[in-house]
Coordinates of N, CA, C and O in Angstrom, one line a residue:
Q1 N 27.2 -17.5 -5.0 CA 27.8 -16.1 -4.9 C 26.9 -15.1 -5.6 O 26.4 -15.4 -6.8
V2 N 26.6 -14.0 -5.0 CA 25.8 -13.0 -5.6 C 26.6 -12.2 -6.6 O 27.8 -11.9 -6.4
H3 N 26.0 -11.9 -7.8 CA 26.6 -11.2 -8.8 C 25.6 -10.2 -9.4 O 24.6 -10.6 -9.9
L4 N 26.0 -8.9 -9.4 CA 25.1 -7.9 -10.0 C 25.9 -7.2 -11.2 O 27.1 -6.9 -11.1
V5 N 25.1 -7.0 -12.3 CA 25.7 -6.4 -13.5 C 24.8 -5.3 -13.9 O 23.7 -5.5 -14.2
E6 N 25.5 -4.1 -13.9 CA 24.7 -2.9 -14.3 C 24.9 -2.7 -15.9 O 26.0 -3.1 -16.4
S7 N 24.0 -2.0 -16.5 CA 24.2 -1.7 -17.9 C 23.2 -0.5 -18.3 O 22.3 -0.2 -17.4
G8 N 23.3 0.0 -19.5 CA 22.4 1.0 -19.9 C 23.0 2.5 -19.8 O 22.3 3.4 -20.3
G9 N 24.1 2.6 -19.3 CA 24.7 3.9 -19.3 C 25.2 4.4 -20.6 O 25.1 3.6 -21.7
G10 N 25.6 5.6 -20.7 CA 26.1 6.2 -22.0 C 26.2 7.7 -21.9 O 26.2 8.2 -20.8
L11 N 26.4 8.3 -23.1 CA 26.6 9.7 -23.2 C 25.2 10.3 -23.8 O 24.6 9.8 -24.7
V12 N 24.7 11.2 -23.1 CA 23.4 11.9 -23.4 C 23.5 13.4 -23.2 O 24.3 13.9 -22.3
Q13 N 22.7 14.1 -24.0 CA 22.7 15.6 -23.8 C 21.8 15.9 -22.6 O 20.9 15.2 -22.2
A14 N 22.0 17.0 -22.0 CA 21.2 17.6 -20.9 C 19.8 17.5 -21.4 O 19.4 17.9 -22.5
G15 N 18.9 17.1 -20.5 CA 17.4 17.0 -20.8 C 17.1 15.6 -21.3 O 15.9 15.3 -21.4
G16 N 18.0 14.8 -21.7 CA 17.8 13.5 -22.1 C 17.4 12.5 -21.1 O 17.4 12.8 -19.9
S17 N 17.3 11.2 -21.5 CA 17.0 10.1 -20.6 C 17.8 8.9 -20.9 O 18.3 8.6 -22.0
L18 N 17.9 8.1 -19.8 CA 18.6 6.8 -19.9 C 17.9 5.8 -19.0 O 17.4 6.2 -17.9
R19 N 17.9 4.6 -19.4 CA 17.3 3.5 -18.4 C 18.4 2.6 -18.1 O 19.0 1.9 -18.9
L20 N 18.8 2.7 -16.8 CA 19.8 1.7 -16.3 C 19.2 0.5 -15.8 O 18.0 0.5 -15.3
S21 N 19.9 -0.6 -16.0 CA 19.4 -2.0 -15.5 C 20.5 -2.6 -14.6 O 21.7 -2.4 -14.7
C22 N 19.9 -3.4 -13.7 CA 20.8 -4.2 -12.8 C 20.4 -5.5 -12.7 O 19.2 -5.9 -12.2
A23 N 21.1 -6.4 -13.4 CA 20.7 -7.8 -13.5 C 21.4 -8.6 -12.4 O 22.6 -8.5 -12.2
A24 N 20.7 -9.5 -11.7 CA 21.2 -10.2 -10.6 C 21.2 -11.7 -10.8 O 20.3 -12.2 -11.4
S25 N 22.3 -12.3 -10.5 CA 22.5 -13.7 -10.6 C 21.7 -14.4 -9.4 O 21.6 -13.9 -8.4
G26 N 21.1 -15.6 -9.7 CA 20.4 -16.2 -8.7 C 19.0 -15.5 -8.4 O 18.5 -14.9 -9.3
R27 N 18.7 -15.4 -7.2 CA 17.4 -14.8 -6.9 C 17.6 -13.3 -6.6 O 18.7 -12.9 -6.3
M28 N 16.5 -12.5 -6.6 CA 16.6 -11.1 -6.3 C 16.5 -11.0 -4.8 O 15.8 -11.9 -4.1
F29 N 17.1 -10.1 -4.2 CA 17.1 -9.9 -2.7 C 16.0 -8.9 -2.3 O 15.5 -8.2 -3.1
D30 N 15.8 -8.9 -1.0 CA 14.6 -8.1 -0.6 C 14.7 -6.6 -0.9 O 13.7 -6.1 -1.6
N31 N 15.7 -6.0 -0.6 CA 15.9 -4.6 -0.7 C 17.2 -4.2 -1.5 O 18.2 -4.9 -1.2
M32 N 17.0 -3.4 -2.4 CA 18.1 -3.0 -3.3 C 18.2 -1.5 -3.5 O 17.2 -0.8 -3.2
G33 N 19.3 -1.0 -4.0 CA 19.4 0.4 -4.3 C 20.4 0.7 -5.4 O 21.2 -0.1 -5.8
W34 N 20.4 2.0 -5.7 CA 21.3 2.6 -6.6 C 22.1 3.7 -5.9 O 21.5 4.5 -5.2
F35 N 23.4 3.7 -6.3 CA 24.3 4.8 -5.8 C 25.0 5.3 -7.0 O 25.1 4.7 -8.0
R36 N 25.7 6.4 -6.8 CA 26.5 7.0 -7.9 C 27.8 7.6 -7.3 O 27.7 8.1 -6.2
Q37 N 28.9 7.7 -8.2 CA 30.1 8.3 -7.8 C 30.6 9.1 -8.9 O 30.9 8.6 -10.0
A38 N 30.6 10.5 -8.7 CA 31.2 11.4 -9.7 C 32.7 11.5 -9.4 O 33.2 11.3 -8.3
P39 N 33.5 11.9 -10.4 CA 35.0 12.1 -10.2 C 35.3 13.0 -9.1 O 34.7 14.1 -8.9
G40 N 36.1 12.5 -8.2 CA 36.6 13.3 -7.1 C 35.6 13.5 -6.0 O 35.9 14.2 -5.0
K41 N 34.5 12.7 -6.0 CA 33.5 12.8 -5.0 C 33.3 11.4 -4.4 O 33.6 10.4 -4.9
E42 N 32.6 11.4 -3.2 CA 32.3 10.1 -2.6 C 31.0 9.6 -3.2 O 30.2 10.3 -3.8
R43 N 30.9 8.2 -3.1 CA 29.7 7.6 -3.6 C 28.4 8.1 -2.8 O 28.5 8.1 -1.6
E44 N 27.3 8.3 -3.5 CA 26.2 8.8 -2.9 C 25.0 8.1 -3.3 O 24.8 7.5 -4.3
F45 N 24.0 8.1 -2.3 CA 22.8 7.4 -2.5 C 21.9 8.1 -3.6 O 21.9 9.3 -3.6
V46 N 21.2 7.3 -4.4 CA 20.4 7.7 -5.4 C 19.0 7.3 -5.2 O 18.0 8.2 -5.1
A47 N 18.8 6.0 -5.0 CA 17.3 5.5 -4.9 C 17.4 4.1 -4.3 O 18.4 3.4 -4.5
A48 N 16.3 3.7 -3.7 CA 16.2 2.4 -3.2 C 14.8 1.9 -3.3 O 13.9 2.6 -3.4
I49 N 14.7 0.6 -3.3 CA 13.3 -0.1 -3.4 C 13.2 -1.3 -2.5 O 14.3 -2.1 -2.4
T50 N 12.0 -1.6 -2.1 CA 11.8 -2.8 -1.3 C 11.4 -4.0 -2.3 O 11.2 -3.8 -3.5
W51 N 11.4 -5.2 -1.7 CA 11.2 -6.4 -2.6 C 9.9 -6.3 -3.4 O 9.9 -6.6 -4.6
S52 N 8.8 -5.9 -2.8 CA 7.5 -5.8 -3.4 C 7.5 -4.6 -4.5 O 6.6 -4.6 -5.3
G53 N 8.5 -3.7 -4.3 CA 8.4 -2.5 -5.2 C 7.4 -1.5 -4.6 O 7.2 -0.4 -5.1
G54 N 6.8 -1.8 -3.4 CA 5.8 -0.9 -2.9 C 6.4 0.3 -2.2 O 5.7 1.3 -2.1
D55 N 7.6 0.2 -1.7 CA 8.2 1.3 -1.2 C 9.5 1.8 -1.9 O 10.3 0.9 -2.2
T56 N 9.6 3.0 -2.2 CA 10.7 3.5 -2.9 C 11.2 4.8 -2.2 O 10.5 5.4 -1.5
Y57 N 12.5 5.1 -2.4 CA 13.2 6.2 -1.7 C 14.1 6.8 -2.7 O 14.7 6.1 -3.5
Y58 N 14.1 8.1 -2.6 CA 15.0 8.9 -3.5 C 15.8 10.0 -2.8 O 15.4 10.6 -1.8
A59 N 16.9 10.3 -3.3 CA 17.7 11.4 -2.9 C 17.0 12.6 -3.4 O 16.4 12.6 -4.5
D60 N 17.1 13.7 -2.6 CA 16.4 15.0 -3.1 C 16.8 15.4 -4.4 O 16.0 16.0 -5.2
S61 N 18.1 15.2 -4.8 CA 18.6 15.7 -6.1 C 18.0 15.0 -7.2 O 18.1 15.6 -8.4
V62 N 17.4 13.9 -7.1 CA 16.9 13.2 -8.3 C 15.3 13.0 -8.2 O 14.7 12.6 -9.1
K63 N 14.7 13.3 -7.1 CA 13.3 13.2 -6.8 C 12.5 13.9 -8.0 O 12.8 15.0 -8.3
G64 N 11.6 13.2 -8.6 CA 10.8 13.8 -9.6 C 11.4 13.6 -11.0 O 10.7 13.8 -12.0
R65 N 12.7 13.1 -11.1 CA 13.3 13.0 -12.4 C 13.7 11.5 -12.6 O 13.6 11.0 -13.7
F66 N 14.0 10.8 -11.6 CA 14.4 9.4 -11.6 C 13.3 8.5 -11.0 O 12.6 8.9 -10.0
T67 N 13.2 7.3 -11.5 CA 12.2 6.3 -11.1 C 12.9 5.0 -10.9 O 13.5 4.5 -11.9
I68 N 12.8 4.4 -9.7 CA 13.4 3.0 -9.5 C 12.3 2.1 -9.6 O 11.1 2.3 -9.1
S69 N 12.5 0.9 -10.2 CA 11.5 -0.2 -10.2 C 12.3 -1.5 -10.3 O 13.5 -1.5 -10.5
R70 N 11.5 -2.6 -10.3 CA 12.1 -3.9 -10.3 C 11.1 -4.9 -11.0 O 9.9 -4.8 -10.9
D71 N 11.7 -5.9 -11.6 CA 10.9 -7.1 -12.2 C 11.6 -8.3 -11.5 O 12.5 -8.8 -12.1
N72 N 10.9 -8.8 -10.5 CA 11.5 -9.9 -9.8 C 11.6 -11.2 -10.6 O 12.7 -11.9 -10.5
P73 N 10.6 -11.6 -11.4 CA 10.8 -12.7 -12.3 C 11.9 -12.7 -13.2 O 12.5 -13.7 -13.6
K74 N 12.3 -11.5 -13.6 CA 13.5 -11.3 -14.5 C 14.7 -11.0 -13.7 O 15.8 -10.8 -14.3
N75 N 14.7 -11.0 -12.4 CA 15.9 -10.8 -11.5 C 16.5 -9.4 -12.0 O 17.7 -9.4 -12.0
T76 N 15.8 -8.4 -12.2 CA 16.4 -7.2 -12.8 C 15.7 -6.0 -12.0 O 14.5 -5.9 -11.8
M77 N 16.5 -5.1 -11.7 CA 16.1 -3.7 -11.1 C 16.5 -2.7 -12.2 O 17.5 -2.8 -12.9
Y78 N 15.6 -1.6 -12.2 CA 15.8 -0.5 -13.2 C 16.0 0.8 -12.5 O 15.5 1.0 -11.4
L79 N 16.5 1.8 -13.2 CA 16.6 3.2 -12.8 C 16.3 4.0 -14.1 O 17.1 4.1 -14.9
Q80 N 15.1 4.5 -14.2 CA 14.8 5.4 -15.3 C 15.2 6.7 -15.0 O 14.7 7.3 -13.9
T81 N 16.1 7.4 -15.7 CA 16.6 8.7 -15.4 C 16.1 9.6 -16.7 O 16.4 9.4 -17.7
N82 N 15.3 10.6 -16.2 CA 14.9 11.7 -17.1 C 15.4 13.0 -16.7 O 15.9 13.2 -15.6
S83 N 15.2 13.9 -17.7 CA 15.6 15.3 -17.5 C 17.0 15.4 -16.9 O 17.3 16.1 -15.9
L84 N 18.0 14.6 -17.5 CA 19.3 14.6 -16.9 C 20.0 15.9 -17.0 O 19.8 16.7 -18.0
K85 N 20.8 16.1 -16.0 CA 21.6 17.3 -15.9 C 23.1 17.0 -16.0 O 23.5 15.8 -15.5
P86 N 24.0 17.9 -16.3 CA 25.4 17.6 -16.3 C 25.9 17.1 -14.9 O 26.8 16.3 -14.8
E87 N 25.2 17.6 -13.8 CA 25.7 17.1 -12.5 C 25.3 15.7 -12.1 O 25.6 15.2 -11.1
D88 N 24.5 15.1 -13.1 CA 24.2 13.6 -12.9 C 25.2 12.8 -13.4 O 25.2 11.5 -13.3
T89 N 26.3 13.3 -14.1 CA 27.4 12.6 -14.6 C 28.1 11.9 -13.5 O 28.5 12.4 -12.5
A90 N 28.2 10.5 -13.7 CA 28.8 9.7 -12.6 C 28.8 8.2 -13.1 O 28.2 7.9 -14.0
V91 N 29.5 7.4 -12.3 CA 29.3 5.9 -12.4 C 28.2 5.5 -11.5 O 28.2 5.8 -10.3
Y92 N 27.3 4.8 -12.0 CA 26.1 4.4 -11.3 C 26.2 2.9 -10.9 O 26.6 2.1 -11.8
Y93 N 26.0 2.6 -9.6 CA 26.2 1.3 -9.1 C 24.9 0.8 -8.5 O 24.1 1.6 -7.9
C94 N 24.6 -0.6 -8.6 CA 23.5 -1.2 -7.8 C 24.1 -2.0 -6.8 O 25.3 -2.5 -6.9
A95 N 23.3 -2.3 -5.7 CA 23.7 -3.1 -4.6 C 22.6 -3.6 -3.8 O 21.5 -3.1 -4.0
V96 N 22.9 -4.6 -3.0 CA 21.9 -5.2 -2.1 C 21.9 -4.6 -0.8 O 23.0 -4.5 -0.2
R97 N 20.7 -4.2 -0.2 CA 20.8 -3.6 1.1 C 20.7 -4.8 2.2 O 19.8 -5.5 2.2
V98 N 21.8 -4.8 3.0 CA 21.8 -5.8 4.0 C 21.7 -5.3 5.4 O 21.6 -5.9 6.4
G99 N 21.7 -3.9 5.5 CA 21.6 -3.2 6.8 C 20.3 -2.4 6.8 O 19.4 -2.5 6.0
S100 N 20.2 -1.6 7.9 CA 18.9 -1.0 8.2 C 18.8 0.4 7.7 O 17.7 0.9 7.5
S101 N 19.9 1.0 7.4 CA 19.9 2.4 6.9 C 19.8 2.4 5.3 O 20.7 2.2 4.7
I102 N 18.7 3.0 4.9 CA 18.4 2.9 3.5 C 19.3 3.8 2.6 O 19.7 3.4 1.5
R103 N 19.7 5.0 3.2 CA 20.5 5.9 2.4 C 22.0 5.8 2.7 O 22.7 6.7 2.2
V104 N 22.5 4.9 3.4 CA 23.9 4.8 3.8 C 24.6 3.7 3.1 O 24.1 2.6 3.1
E105 N 25.8 4.1 2.5 CA 26.4 3.1 1.7 C 26.9 1.9 2.5 O 26.8 0.8 1.9
S106 N 27.2 2.0 3.7 CA 27.7 0.9 4.5 C 26.6 -0.1 4.8 O 26.9 -1.3 5.2
S107 N 25.3 0.2 4.5 CA 24.2 -0.8 4.7 C 24.1 -1.7 3.4 O 23.2 -2.6 3.4
Y108 N 24.9 -1.5 2.4 CA 24.8 -2.2 1.1 C 26.0 -3.2 0.9 O 27.1 -2.8 1.4
A109 N 25.8 -4.2 0.1 CA 26.8 -5.2 -0.2 C 26.5 -5.7 -1.6 O 25.5 -5.4 -2.2
Y110 N 27.5 -6.5 -2.1 CA 27.4 -7.2 -3.4 C 27.3 -6.1 -4.5 O 26.4 -6.3 -5.4
W111 N 28.2 -5.2 -4.4 CA 28.2 -4.1 -5.5 C 28.5 -4.6 -6.9 O 29.4 -5.5 -7.1
G112 N 27.8 -4.0 -7.9 CA 28.1 -4.3 -9.2 C 29.4 -3.5 -9.6 O 30.0 -2.8 -8.8
Q113 N 29.8 -3.6 -10.9 CA 31.0 -2.9 -11.4 C 30.7 -1.5 -11.8 O 31.6 -0.8 -12.0
G114 N 29.4 -1.1 -12.0 CA 29.0 0.2 -12.3 C 28.8 0.4 -13.8 O 29.4 -0.3 -14.6
T115 N 28.1 1.4 -14.1 CA 27.8 1.8 -15.6 C 28.0 3.4 -15.6 O 27.4 4.0 -14.8
Q116 N 28.8 3.8 -16.6 CA 29.1 5.2 -16.7 C 27.9 6.0 -17.3 O 27.4 5.6 -18.4
V117 N 27.5 7.1 -16.7 CA 26.5 7.9 -17.3 C 27.2 9.3 -17.4 O 27.7 9.9 -16.4
T118 N 27.2 9.9 -18.7 CA 27.8 11.2 -18.9 C 26.8 12.1 -19.6 O 26.2 11.7 -20.6
V119 N 26.6 13.2 -18.9 CA 25.5 14.2 -19.5 C 26.3 15.4 -19.9 O 27.0 16.1 -19.1
S120 N 26.2 15.7 -21.2 CA 26.8 16.9 -21.8 C 25.8 18.1 -21.7 O 24.6 17.9 -21.9
S121 N 26.4 19.3 -21.5 CA 25.6 20.5 -21.5 C 25.3 21.1 -22.8 O 25.9 20.7 -23.9

């Protein structure tokens, strides 16, 4: 059974940084991604990465501020979040991409429980 656990969230002031982690049980899967859900909003794509880490994809809203990476021997994926804004406040989830659409939630499965990121102004 696949099990993903996110960590690293917290409360940070605007302009600050956090490093989110996604630890996977068993082996790492080929393609993975990060999504987030703010209160009262639908879950949205943040970033995705291929198995080798050679290809990465970002939502326009985080491009240049967030960096996705992975350490396959450690079965862990990361999301470095810099220059955080209050609008980045959300629960951040990691998941495995099992479908073909990189930015679409329905292409992902095995969701973690999420980690809360709160950015104060």
